[in-house]
PDB file of C-alpha atoms and ligand atoms in Angstrom:
ATOM      1  CA  MET A 374       1.793   5.999  18.478  1.00 50.00           C
ATOM      2  CA  PRO A 375       2.642   8.566  15.778  1.00 56.00           C
ATOM      3  CA  ASP A 376       1.410  12.145  16.166  1.00 63.00           C
ATOM      4  CA  ASP A 377      -0.090  12.261  12.707  1.00 67.00           C
ATOM      5  CA  ILE A 378      -3.455  10.471  12.664  1.00 72.00           C
ATOM      6  CA  ALA A 379      -3.122   9.681   8.956  1.00 67.00           C
ATOM      7  CA  GLU A 380       0.122   7.865   9.725  1.00 64.00           C
ATOM      8  CA  ALA A 381      -1.397   6.014  12.641  1.00 66.00           C
ATOM      9  CA  TRP A 382      -3.991   4.470  10.339  1.00 70.00           C
ATOM     10  CA  ALA A 383      -1.661   3.805   7.428  1.00 77.00           C
ATOM     11  CA  PRO A 384      -1.562   0.036   6.811  1.00 87.00           C
ATOM     12  CA  LEU A 385       2.211  -0.122   6.361  1.00 96.00           C
ATOM     13  CA  HIS A 386       3.160   2.379   9.032  1.00 94.00           C
ATOM     14  CA  GLY A 387       6.893   2.370   9.777  1.00 93.00           C
ATOM     15  CA  ARG A 388       7.873  -0.133   7.112  1.00 98.00           C
ATOM     16  CA  VAL A 389      10.940   0.657   5.022  1.00 98.00           C
ATOM     17  CA  ALA A 390      10.589   0.254   1.248  1.00 98.00           C
ATOM     18  CA  LEU A 391      13.080   0.388  -1.617  1.00 98.00           C
ATOM     19  CA  VAL A 392      11.642   1.059  -5.084  1.00 98.00           C
ATOM     20  CA  THR A 393      14.124   0.834  -7.952  1.00 98.00           C
ATOM     21  CA  GLY A 394      13.680   3.107 -10.952  1.00 97.00           C
ATOM     22  CA  SER A 395      11.315   5.434  -9.121  1.00 96.00           C
ATOM     23  CA  THR A 396      12.240   8.801 -10.624  1.00 94.00           C
ATOM     24  CA  ARG A 397       9.222   8.672 -12.936  1.00 95.00           C
ATOM     25  CA  GLY A 398       6.532   6.428 -14.410  1.00 96.00           C
ATOM     26  CA  ILE A 399       5.326   3.311 -12.628  1.00 98.00           C
ATOM     27  CA  GLY A 400       8.113   3.425 -10.031  1.00 97.00           C
ATOM     28  CA  ARG A 401       7.140   6.902  -8.958  1.00 96.00           C
ATOM     29  CA  GLY A 402       3.491   5.819  -8.652  1.00 97.00           C
ATOM     30  CA  ILE A 403       4.561   2.904  -6.455  1.00 98.00           C
ATOM     31  CA  ALA A 404       6.830   5.072  -4.271  1.00 97.00           C
ATOM     32  CA  ASP A 405       4.010   7.609  -3.765  1.00 96.00           C
ATOM     33  CA  ALA A 406       1.502   4.881  -2.860  1.00 97.00           C
ATOM     34  CA  LEU A 407       3.871   3.283  -0.330  1.00 97.00           C
ATOM     35  CA  LEU A 408       4.583   6.692   1.202  1.00 96.00           C
ATOM     36  CA  GLN A 409       0.839   7.361   1.536  1.00 95.00           C
ATOM     37  CA  ALA A 410       0.460   3.924   3.146  1.00 96.00           C
ATOM     38  CA  GLY A 411       2.922   4.959   5.867  1.00 95.00           C
ATOM     39  CA  CYS A 412       6.258   3.641   4.593  1.00 97.00           C
ATOM     40  CA  ARG A 413       9.602   5.330   4.601  1.00 97.00           C
ATOM     41  CA  VAL A 414      10.764   5.051   1.014  1.00 97.00           C
ATOM     42  CA  MET A 415      14.185   4.881  -0.602  1.00 97.00           C
ATOM     43  CA  THR A 416      13.762   5.969  -4.202  1.00 97.00           C
ATOM     44  CA  ASN A 417      16.320   5.253  -6.897  1.00 97.00           C
ATOM     45  CA  GLY A 418      17.347   6.196 -10.383  1.00 96.00           C
ATOM     46  CA  ARG A 419      20.374   6.258 -12.591  1.00 95.00           C
ATOM     47  CA  GLY A 420      20.744  10.011 -12.643  1.00 90.00           C
ATOM     48  CA  PRO A 421      21.351  12.671 -10.012  1.00 86.00           C
ATOM     49  CA  ASP A 422      18.819  13.289  -7.250  1.00 73.00           C
ATOM     50  CA  ASP A 423      15.670  14.902  -8.681  1.00 66.00           C
ATOM     51  CA  GLY A 424      15.102  16.831  -5.443  1.00 60.00           C
ATOM     52  CA  THR A 425      11.757  15.257  -4.542  1.00 63.00           C
ATOM     53  CA  ARG A 426      11.310  15.278  -0.764  1.00 63.00           C
ATOM     54  CA  ASP A 427       8.459  14.994   1.687  1.00 72.00           C
ATOM     55  CA  SER A 428       8.471  17.434   4.576  1.00 71.00           C
ATOM     56  CA  ALA A 429       8.634  14.630   7.156  1.00 82.00           C
ATOM     57  CA  GLY A 430      11.891  13.197   5.771  1.00 88.00           C
ATOM     58  CA  HIS A 431      10.274   9.883   4.952  1.00 95.00           C
ATOM     59  CA  VAL A 432      11.705   9.817   1.416  1.00 96.00           C
ATOM     60  CA  ALA A 433      15.354   9.569   0.444  1.00 96.00           C
ATOM     61  CA  TYR A 434      17.066   9.084  -2.895  1.00 96.00           C
ATOM     62  CA  ALA A 435      19.944   6.761  -3.785  1.00 97.00           C
ATOM     63  CA  GLN A 436      21.582   7.131  -7.159  1.00 97.00           C
ATOM     64  CA  ALA A 437      22.623   3.728  -8.486  1.00 98.00           C
ATOM     65  CA  ASP A 438      23.042   2.295 -11.949  1.00 98.00           C
ATOM     66  CA  LEU A 439      21.564  -1.199 -11.890  1.00 98.00           C
ATOM     67  CA  ARG A 440      23.689  -2.296 -14.818  1.00 98.00           C
ATOM     68  CA  GLU A 441      26.521  -2.371 -12.275  1.00 98.00           C
ATOM     69  CA  PRO A 442      26.743  -5.564 -10.167  1.00 98.00           C
ATOM     70  CA  ALA A 443      27.788  -3.602  -7.058  1.00 98.00           C
ATOM     71  CA  ALA A 444      24.697  -1.374  -7.159  1.00 98.00           C
ATOM     72  CA  ALA A 445      22.351  -3.824  -5.421  1.00 98.00           C
ATOM     73  CA  ALA A 446      24.390  -4.161  -2.236  1.00 98.00           C
ATOM     74  CA  GLU A 447      24.984  -0.386  -2.200  1.00 98.00           C
ATOM     75  CA  LEU A 448      21.249   0.313  -2.414  1.00 98.00           C
ATOM     76  CA  VAL A 449      20.398  -2.071   0.401  1.00 98.00           C
ATOM     77  CA  ALA A 450      23.204  -0.593   2.519  1.00 98.00           C
ATOM     78  CA  ALA A 451      21.758   2.873   1.868  1.00 98.00           C
ATOM     79  CA  CYS A 452      18.368   1.707   3.213  1.00 98.00           C
ATOM     80  CA  ARG A 453      19.992   0.334   6.350  1.00 98.00           C
ATOM     81  CA  SER A 454      22.026   3.434   7.071  1.00 98.00           C
ATOM     82  CA  ARG A 455      19.204   5.921   6.295  1.00 97.00           C
ATOM     83  CA  PHE A 456      16.166   4.051   7.641  1.00 98.00           C
ATOM     84  CA  GLY A 457      17.602   1.223   9.777  1.00 97.00           C
ATOM     85  CA  GLY A 458      16.504  -1.753   7.694  1.00 98.00           C
ATOM     86  CA  LEU A 459      14.474  -2.948   4.739  1.00 98.00           C
ATOM     87  CA  ASP A 460      11.015  -4.555   4.744  1.00 98.00           C
ATOM     88  CA  ILE A 461       9.749  -4.059   1.192  1.00 98.00           C
ATOM     89  CA  LEU A 462      11.679  -4.406  -2.055  1.00 99.00           C
ATOM     90  CA  VAL A 463      10.068  -3.417  -5.341  1.00 99.00           C
ATOM     91  CA  ASN A 464      12.121  -4.378  -8.388  1.00 99.00           C
ATOM     92  CA  ASN A 465      10.757  -1.918 -10.931  1.00 98.00           C
ATOM     93  CA  ALA A 466      13.601  -0.293 -12.907  1.00 98.00           C
ATOM     94  CA  GLY A 467      13.407  -1.082 -16.575  1.00 98.00           C
ATOM     95  CA  VAL A 468      14.483  -0.290 -20.112  1.00 97.00           C
ATOM     96  CA  GLN A 469      13.185  -1.360 -23.501  1.00 96.00           C
ATOM     97  CA  HIS A 470      14.637  -1.889 -26.954  1.00 96.00           C
ATOM     98  CA  VAL A 471      12.501  -3.001 -29.884  1.00 95.00           C
ATOM     99  CA  ALA A 472      14.126  -4.699 -32.902  1.00 97.00           C
ATOM    100  CA  PRO A 473      13.976  -8.000 -34.767  1.00 98.00           C
ATOM    101  CA  ILE A 474      16.236 -10.623 -33.195  1.00 98.00           C
ATOM    102  CA  ALA A 475      18.347 -10.820 -36.371  1.00 98.00           C
ATOM    103  CA  VAL A 476      19.590  -7.279 -35.751  1.00 98.00           C
ATOM    104  CA  PHE A 477      19.148  -7.046 -31.977  1.00 98.00           C
ATOM    105  CA  PRO A 478      22.329  -5.416 -30.590  1.00 98.00           C
ATOM    106  CA  ASP A 479      24.391  -7.267 -27.961  1.00 98.00           C
ATOM    107  CA  ALA A 480      24.593  -4.133 -25.830  1.00 98.00           C
ATOM    108  CA  CYS A 481      20.786  -3.799 -25.661  1.00 98.00           C
ATOM    109  CA  TRP A 482      20.366  -7.485 -24.822  1.00 98.00           C
ATOM    110  CA  ASP A 483      22.944  -7.188 -22.023  1.00 98.00           C
ATOM    111  CA  GLU A 484      21.416  -4.011 -20.565  1.00 98.00           C
ATOM    112  CA  ILE A 485      17.876  -5.427 -20.535  1.00 98.00           C
ATOM    113  CA  ILE A 486      18.956  -8.662 -18.836  1.00 98.00           C
ATOM    114  CA  GLN A 487      21.128  -6.749 -16.340  1.00 98.00           C
ATOM    115  CA  VAL A 488      18.504  -4.200 -15.312  1.00 98.00           C
ATOM    116  CA  HIS A 489      15.371  -6.398 -15.306  1.00 98.00           C
ATOM    117  CA  LEU A 490      16.756  -9.736 -14.159  1.00 98.00           C
ATOM    118  CA  SER A 491      20.313  -9.751 -12.779  1.00 98.00           C
ATOM    119  CA  ALA A 492      19.707  -6.643 -10.643  1.00 98.00           C
ATOM    120  CA  ALA A 493      16.503  -8.187  -9.240  1.00 99.00           C
ATOM    121  CA  PHE A 494      18.425 -11.343  -8.293  1.00 99.00           C
ATOM    122  CA  ARG A 495      21.195  -9.338  -6.591  1.00 98.00           C
ATOM    123  CA  LEU A 496      18.737  -7.054  -4.782  1.00 99.00           C
ATOM    124  CA  VAL A 497      16.768 -10.010  -3.424  1.00 99.00           C
ATOM    125  CA  ARG A 498      20.008 -11.639  -2.273  1.00 98.00           C
ATOM    126  CA  ALA A 499      21.157  -8.468  -0.545  1.00 98.00           C
ATOM    127  CA  ALA A 500      17.748  -7.690   0.995  1.00 98.00           C
ATOM    128  CA  LEU A 501      16.895 -11.100   2.457  1.00 98.00           C
ATOM    129  CA  PRO A 502      19.206 -10.916   5.502  1.00 98.00           C
ATOM    130  CA  LEU A 503      17.522  -7.679   6.602  1.00 98.00           C
ATOM    131  CA  MET A 504      14.043  -9.121   6.044  1.00 98.00           C
ATOM    132  CA  ARG A 505      14.958 -12.344   7.852  1.00 98.00           C
ATOM    133  CA  ALA A 506      16.259 -10.315  10.801  1.00 97.00           C
ATOM    134  CA  ARG A 507      12.769  -8.829  11.181  1.00 95.00           C
ATOM    135  CA  GLY A 508      10.797 -11.951  10.288  1.00 97.00           C
ATOM    136  CA  PHE A 509       8.923  -9.922   7.687  1.00 98.00           C
ATOM    137  CA  GLY A 510       9.454  -9.129   4.061  1.00 98.00           C
ATOM    138  CA  ARG A 511       7.585  -8.250   0.911  1.00 98.00           C
ATOM    139  CA  ILE A 512       9.225  -8.527  -2.496  1.00 99.00           C
ATOM    140  CA  VAL A 513       7.253  -7.290  -5.496  1.00 99.00           C
ATOM    141  CA  ASN A 514       8.716  -7.724  -8.961  1.00 99.00           C
ATOM    142  CA  ILE A 515       7.264  -5.500 -11.649  1.00 99.00           C
ATOM    143  CA  ALA A 516       7.198  -7.932 -14.549  1.00 99.00           C
ATOM    144  CA  SER A 517       4.867  -7.475 -17.520  1.00 98.00           C
ATOM    145  CA  VAL A 518       2.379  -9.270 -19.714  1.00 98.00           C
ATOM    146  CA  HIS A 519       5.613 -10.098 -21.506  1.00 98.00           C
ATOM    147  CA  GLY A 520       6.415 -12.394 -18.574  1.00 98.00           C
ATOM    148  CA  LEU A 521       3.391 -14.432 -19.647  1.00 98.00           C
ATOM    149  CA  VAL A 522       3.218 -14.080 -23.426  1.00 98.00           C
ATOM    150  CA  ALA A 523       5.548 -12.820 -26.147  1.00 98.00           C
ATOM    151  CA  SER A 524       5.408 -10.050 -28.741  1.00 97.00           C
ATOM    152  CA  GLU A 525       7.587  -9.824 -31.806  1.00 97.00           C
ATOM    153  CA  ASN A 526      10.738  -7.667 -31.761  1.00 97.00           C
ATOM    154  CA  LYS A 527      11.078  -7.753 -27.949  1.00 98.00           C
ATOM    155  CA  SER A 528      13.260 -10.852 -27.487  1.00 98.00           C
ATOM    156  CA  ALA A 529      15.397  -9.523 -24.624  1.00 98.00           C
ATOM    157  CA  TYR A 530      12.471  -7.961 -22.758  1.00 98.00           C
ATOM    158  CA  VAL A 531      10.309 -11.094 -23.106  1.00 98.00           C
ATOM    159  CA  ALA A 532      13.203 -13.326 -21.988  1.00 99.00           C
ATOM    160  CA  ALA A 533      13.992 -11.077 -19.013  1.00 99.00           C
ATOM    161  CA  LYS A 534      10.364 -10.833 -17.871  1.00 98.00           C
ATOM    162  CA  HIS A 535       9.772 -14.596 -18.209  1.00 99.00           C
ATOM    163  CA  GLY A 536      12.961 -15.043 -16.164  1.00 99.00           C
ATOM    164  CA  LEU A 537      11.685 -12.610 -13.545  1.00 99.00           C
ATOM    165  CA  LEU A 538       8.539 -14.711 -13.052  1.00 99.00           C
ATOM    166  CA  GLY A 539      10.775 -17.766 -12.568  1.00 99.00           C
ATOM    167  CA  LEU A 540      12.874 -15.888 -10.018  1.00 99.00           C
ATOM    168  CA  THR A 541       9.664 -14.842  -8.238  1.00 99.00           C
ATOM    169  CA  LYS A 542       8.619 -18.478  -7.793  1.00 99.00           C
ATOM    170  CA  ALA A 543      12.097 -19.613  -6.686  1.00 99.00           C
ATOM    171  CA  VAL A 544      12.342 -16.858  -4.047  1.00 99.00           C
ATOM    172  CA  ALA A 545       8.810 -17.625  -2.815  1.00 99.00           C
ATOM    173  CA  LEU A 546       9.770 -21.259  -2.232  1.00 98.00           C
ATOM    174  CA  GLU A 547      12.955 -20.378  -0.359  1.00 98.00           C
ATOM    175  CA  THR A 548      11.229 -17.854   1.915  1.00 98.00           C
ATOM    176  CA  ALA A 549       7.831 -19.522   2.407  1.00 98.00           C
ATOM    177  CA  ALA A 550       8.342 -20.294   6.105  1.00 98.00           C
ATOM    178  CA  GLU A 551       9.880 -16.925   7.010  1.00 98.00           C
ATOM    179  CA  GLY A 552       7.100 -14.323   6.894  1.00 98.00           C
ATOM    180  CA  ILE A 553       8.427 -13.153   3.544  1.00 98.00           C
ATOM    181  CA  THR A 554       6.418 -13.130   0.322  1.00 98.00           C
ATOM    182  CA  CYS A 555       7.528 -12.646  -3.270  1.00 99.00           C
ATOM    183  CA  ASN A 556       5.056 -11.845  -6.031  1.00 99.00           C
ATOM    184  CA  ALA A 557       5.051 -10.318  -9.480  1.00 99.00           C
ATOM    185  CA  ILE A 558       2.753  -7.810 -11.143  1.00 99.00           C
ATOM    186  CA  CYS A 559       2.198  -8.141 -14.893  1.00 99.00           C
ATOM    187  CA  PRO A 560       0.947  -4.849 -16.324  1.00 98.00           C
ATOM    188  CA  GLY A 561      -0.260  -4.381 -19.861  1.00 98.00           C
ATOM    189  CA  TRP A 562       0.120  -0.887 -21.299  1.00 98.00           C
ATOM    190  CA  VAL A 563       0.814   1.993 -18.908  1.00 98.00           C
ATOM    191  CA  ARG A 564       1.363   5.459 -20.422  1.00 95.00           C
ATOM    192  CA  THR A 565       4.985   6.191 -19.412  1.00 95.00           C
ATOM    193  CA  ASP A 566       8.219   7.262 -21.136  1.00 92.00           C
ATOM    194  CA  LEU A 567       8.980   3.599 -21.821  1.00 90.00           C
ATOM    195  CA  VAL A 568       5.798   3.324 -23.907  1.00 94.00           C
ATOM    196  CA  GLN A 569       5.900   6.805 -25.443  1.00 94.00           C
ATOM    197  CA  GLY A 570       8.964   5.756 -27.460  1.00 92.00           C
ATOM    198  CA  GLN A 571       6.956   2.898 -28.948  1.00 91.00           C
ATOM    199  CA  VAL A 572       4.003   5.203 -29.679  1.00 95.00           C
ATOM    200  CA  ALA A 573       6.351   7.652 -31.401  1.00 95.00           C
ATOM    201  CA  ARG A 574       7.709   4.828 -33.542  1.00 93.00           C
ATOM    202  CA  ILE A 575       4.179   3.838 -34.647  1.00 94.00           C
ATOM    203  CA  ALA A 576       3.385   7.499 -35.407  1.00 96.00           C
ATOM    204  CA  ALA A 577       6.582   7.925 -37.425  1.00 96.00           C
ATOM    205  CA  GLY A 578       6.071   4.715 -39.350  1.00 95.00           C
ATOM    206  CA  SER A 579       2.398   5.255 -40.180  1.00 95.00           C
ATOM    207  CA  GLY A 580       1.968   9.020 -40.365  1.00 96.00           C
ATOM    208  CA  LEU A 581      -0.606   8.840 -37.547  1.00 96.00           C
ATOM    209  CA  SER A 582      -0.835  11.544 -34.868  1.00 97.00           C
ATOM    210  CA  MET A 583       0.506  10.565 -31.423  1.00 96.00           C
ATOM    211  CA  ALA A 584      -3.082  10.224 -30.143  1.00 95.00           C
ATOM    212  CA  ALA A 585      -4.065   7.980 -33.057  1.00 97.00           C
ATOM    213  CA  ALA A 586      -0.857   5.975 -32.625  1.00 97.00           C
ATOM    214  CA  GLU A 587      -1.767   5.411 -28.948  1.00 96.00           C
ATOM    215  CA  GLU A 588      -5.163   4.090 -30.067  1.00 96.00           C
ATOM    216  CA  GLU A 589      -3.414   1.755 -32.497  1.00 96.00           C
ATOM    217  CA  LEU A 590      -1.017   0.533 -29.783  1.00 96.00           C
ATOM    218  CA  LEU A 591      -3.940  -0.313 -27.484  1.00 97.00           C
ATOM    219  CA  ARG A 592      -6.099  -1.814 -30.229  1.00 96.00           C
ATOM    220  CA  ALA A 593      -3.361  -4.249 -31.267  1.00 96.00           C
ATOM    221  CA  LYS A 594      -2.982  -5.954 -27.873  1.00 97.00           C
ATOM    222  CA  GLN A 595      -5.246  -4.769 -25.064  1.00 97.00           C
ATOM    223  CA  PRO A 596      -8.980  -5.548 -25.468  1.00 97.00           C
ATOM    224  CA  MET A 597     -10.001  -2.956 -22.876  1.00 97.00           C
ATOM    225  CA  ARG A 598      -8.259  -0.259 -24.957  1.00 97.00           C
ATOM    226  CA  ARG A 599      -7.324   1.838 -21.982  1.00 97.00           C
ATOM    227  CA  PHE A 600      -4.040   2.417 -20.171  1.00 97.00           C
ATOM    228  CA  SER A 601      -3.508   1.312 -16.573  1.00 98.00           C
ATOM    229  CA  THR A 602      -2.039   4.032 -14.360  1.00 97.00           C
ATOM    230  CA  PRO A 603       1.070   4.136 -12.147  1.00 98.00           C
ATOM    231  CA  GLU A 604      -1.277   5.006  -9.250  1.00 98.00           C
ATOM    232  CA  ALA A 605      -3.301   1.805  -9.773  1.00 98.00           C
ATOM    233  CA  ILE A 606      -0.147  -0.305  -9.844  1.00 98.00           C
ATOM    234  CA  GLY A 607       0.968   1.485  -6.671  1.00 98.00           C
ATOM    235  CA  ALA A 608      -2.309   0.532  -4.983  1.00 98.00           C
ATOM    236  CA  LEU A 609      -1.788  -3.114  -5.986  1.00 98.00           C
ATOM    237  CA  VAL A 610       1.736  -3.051  -4.535  1.00 98.00           C
ATOM    238  CA  VAL A 611       0.353  -1.683  -1.242  1.00 98.00           C
ATOM    239  CA  PHE A 612      -2.162  -4.549  -1.157  1.00 97.00           C
ATOM    240  CA  LEU A 613       0.550  -7.151  -1.819  1.00 98.00           C
ATOM    241  CA  CYS A 614       2.563  -5.662   1.055  1.00 98.00           C
ATOM    242  CA  SER A 615      -0.376  -5.747   3.466  1.00 96.00           C
ATOM    243  CA  GLU A 616      -1.320  -8.361   6.053  1.00 95.00           C
ATOM    244  CA  ALA A 617      -4.275  -9.342   3.860  1.00 95.00           C
ATOM    245  CA  ALA A 618      -1.805 -10.697   1.286  1.00 96.00           C
ATOM    246  CA  ALA A 619       0.341 -12.578   3.823  1.00 96.00           C
ATOM    247  CA  THR A 620      -0.323 -15.962   2.188  1.00 97.00           C
ATOM    248  CA  MET A 621      -0.061 -14.754  -1.401  1.00 98.00           C
ATOM    249  CA  THR A 622       3.379 -15.745  -2.585  1.00 98.00           C
ATOM    250  CA  GLY A 623       5.021 -17.028  -5.752  1.00 98.00           C
ATOM    251  CA  GLY A 624       2.211 -15.665  -7.882  1.00 98.00           C
ATOM    252  CA  SER A 625       1.753 -13.102 -10.594  1.00 98.00           C
ATOM    253  CA  VAL A 626      -1.141 -10.675 -10.837  1.00 98.00           C
ATOM    254  CA  ALA A 627      -2.007  -9.305 -14.264  1.00 98.00           C
ATOM    255  CA  MET A 628      -3.355  -5.776 -14.668  1.00 98.00           C
ATOM    256  CA  ASP A 629      -3.677  -5.881 -18.425  1.00 98.00           C
ATOM    257  CA  GLY A 630      -7.169  -5.041 -19.684  1.00 98.00           C
ATOM    258  CA  ALA A 631      -7.604  -8.699 -20.769  1.00 98.00           C
ATOM    259  CA  TRP A 632      -4.409  -8.743 -22.909  1.00 98.00           C
ATOM    260  CA  THR A 633      -3.525 -12.247 -21.661  1.00 98.00           C
ATOM    261  CA  SER A 634      -7.127 -13.516 -21.645  1.00 97.00           C
ATOM    262  CA  VAL A 635      -7.151 -14.359 -25.337  1.00 91.00           C
TER     263      VAL A 635
HETATM  264  P1  LIG B1170      10.061   4.529 -17.353  1.00 88.57           P
HETATM  265  O1  LIG B1170      10.987   4.571 -18.510  1.00 88.57           O
HETATM  266  O2  LIG B1170       9.040   5.599 -17.206  1.00 88.57           O
HETATM  267  O3  LIG B1170      10.872   4.437 -15.991  1.00 88.57           O
HETATM  268  C1  LIG B1170      11.945   3.528 -15.858  1.00 88.57           C
HETATM  269  C2  LIG B1170      12.696   3.810 -14.563  1.00 88.57           C
HETATM  270  O4  LIG B1170      13.791   2.888 -14.517  1.00 88.57           O
HETATM  271  C3  LIG B1170      13.288   5.230 -14.512  1.00 88.57           C
HETATM  272  O5  LIG B1170      13.203   5.726 -13.199  1.00 88.57           O
HETATM  273  C4  LIG B1170      14.757   5.000 -14.890  1.00 88.57           C
HETATM  274  O6  LIG B1170      15.617   5.947 -14.323  1.00 88.57           O
HETATM  275  C5  LIG B1170      14.986   3.625 -14.267  1.00 88.57           C
HETATM  276  N1  LIG B1170      16.161   2.950 -14.836  1.00 88.57           N
HETATM  277  C6  LIG B1170      16.381   2.581 -16.113  1.00 88.57           C
HETATM  278  N2  LIG B1170      17.611   2.055 -16.240  1.00 88.57           N
HETATM  279  C7  LIG B1170      18.164   2.062 -15.004  1.00 88.57           C
HETATM  280  C8  LIG B1170      19.423   1.652 -14.475  1.00 88.57           C
HETATM  281  N3  LIG B1170      20.382   1.139 -15.250  1.00 88.57           N
HETATM  282  N4  LIG B1170      19.659   1.841 -13.149  1.00 88.57           N
HETATM  283  C9  LIG B1170      18.707   2.379 -12.351  1.00 88.57           C
HETATM  284  N5  LIG B1170      17.505   2.782 -12.790  1.00 88.57           N
HETATM  285  C10 LIG B1170      17.239   2.629 -14.104  1.00 88.57           C
HETATM  286  O7  LIG B1170       9.362   3.076 -17.453  1.00 88.57           O
HETATM  287  P2  LIG B1170       8.033   2.473 -16.802  1.00 88.57           P
HETATM  288  O8  LIG B1170       7.064   2.262 -17.889  1.00 88.57           O
HETATM  289  O9  LIG B1170       7.638   3.237 -15.584  1.00 88.57           O
HETATM  290  O10 LIG B1170       8.575   1.019 -16.398  1.00 88.57           O
HETATM  291  C11 LIG B1170       8.762   0.599 -15.073  1.00 88.57           C
HETATM  292  C12 LIG B1170       8.700  -0.931 -15.027  1.00 88.57           C
HETATM  293  O11 LIG B1170       7.402  -1.357 -15.459  1.00 88.57           O
HETATM  294  C13 LIG B1170       9.710  -1.615 -15.967  1.00 88.57           C
HETATM  295  O12 LIG B1170      10.241  -2.748 -15.339  1.00 88.57           O
HETATM  296  C14 LIG B1170       8.854  -2.013 -17.156  1.00 88.57           C
HETATM  297  O13 LIG B1170       9.381  -3.125 -17.836  1.00 88.57           O
HETATM  298  C15 LIG B1170       7.547  -2.342 -16.462  1.00 88.57           C
HETATM  299  N6  LIG B1170       6.368  -2.321 -17.338  1.00 88.57           N
HETATM  300  C16 LIG B1170       5.983  -1.174 -17.975  1.00 88.57           C
HETATM  301  C17 LIG B1170       4.856  -1.195 -18.786  1.00 88.57           C
HETATM  302  C18 LIG B1170       4.349   0.019 -19.505  1.00 88.57           C
HETATM  303  O14 LIG B1170       3.409  -0.116 -20.316  1.00 88.57           O
HETATM  304  N7  LIG B1170       4.871   1.211 -19.243  1.00 88.57           N
HETATM  305  C19 LIG B1170       4.133  -2.388 -18.938  1.00 88.57           C
HETATM  306  C20 LIG B1170       4.578  -3.517 -18.294  1.00 88.57           C
HETATM  307  C21 LIG B1170       5.686  -3.487 -17.472  1.00 88.57           C
END
């Protein structure tokens, strides 16, 4: 029984989680939510350690560039050596590039497929032996509405996210009898760096202020016209990792203000 009463009641007490791309944005919201739910959390980013630490030592950071094929196995090994295993994998790291397909650069296509799709495949492959050893696992893939529908000028992102939903289903089938689940979350707009670049492009192209450009971004796609938050996505991840979600697998949950309801 842990000393800290908050920990004792945390639904995921003692579980070990790896959240890719958790230096900021949605990934940081997910890492914080899992920590509050009682997990020990391995955070990750491409750059040097940002110094974030909890006083109890329940958070560690592993620098790894997910464009590199070797990064997945290194990250999982870091979880084993720091925290003794891995129960929860959240494939979140992501990049965006917006351009018509006729001029879409090879390098951007390759990076988007590597980071969103190939890294998720390699991380699942590396994580499964540790999950199987414990007879428990939760894999949550942060996809997008663009796993369900397309938008113009996002060919690589749409292809990668549709692929990620396919991977989610395939992994769910292969792990269905093993206490392991694999699900995807499909957010609409969340106000993060990844979206701010797109807002800035609307502002530059139209002469609108950043605030008005945000309104325009929401109006074009998301009937609710309000951003979801990294904290709300974190709460959904905690639910998917809980016992209550033990039979939810292979699915995708949209949090998109009715974007995909049309
Ligand atoms: P963000 O730009 O704020 O954060 C992206 C994170 O990924 C950062 O921590 C960054 O360091 C990391 N990253 C990028 N390239 C990496 C690499 N090569 N190796 C390791 N880490 C790398 O973006 P975000 O909006 O928080 O996006 C997080 C996830 O949510 C992405 O998969 C994105 O596609 C998805 N998503 C975002 C939105 C949105 O509206 N923001 C909507 C739907 C889905």
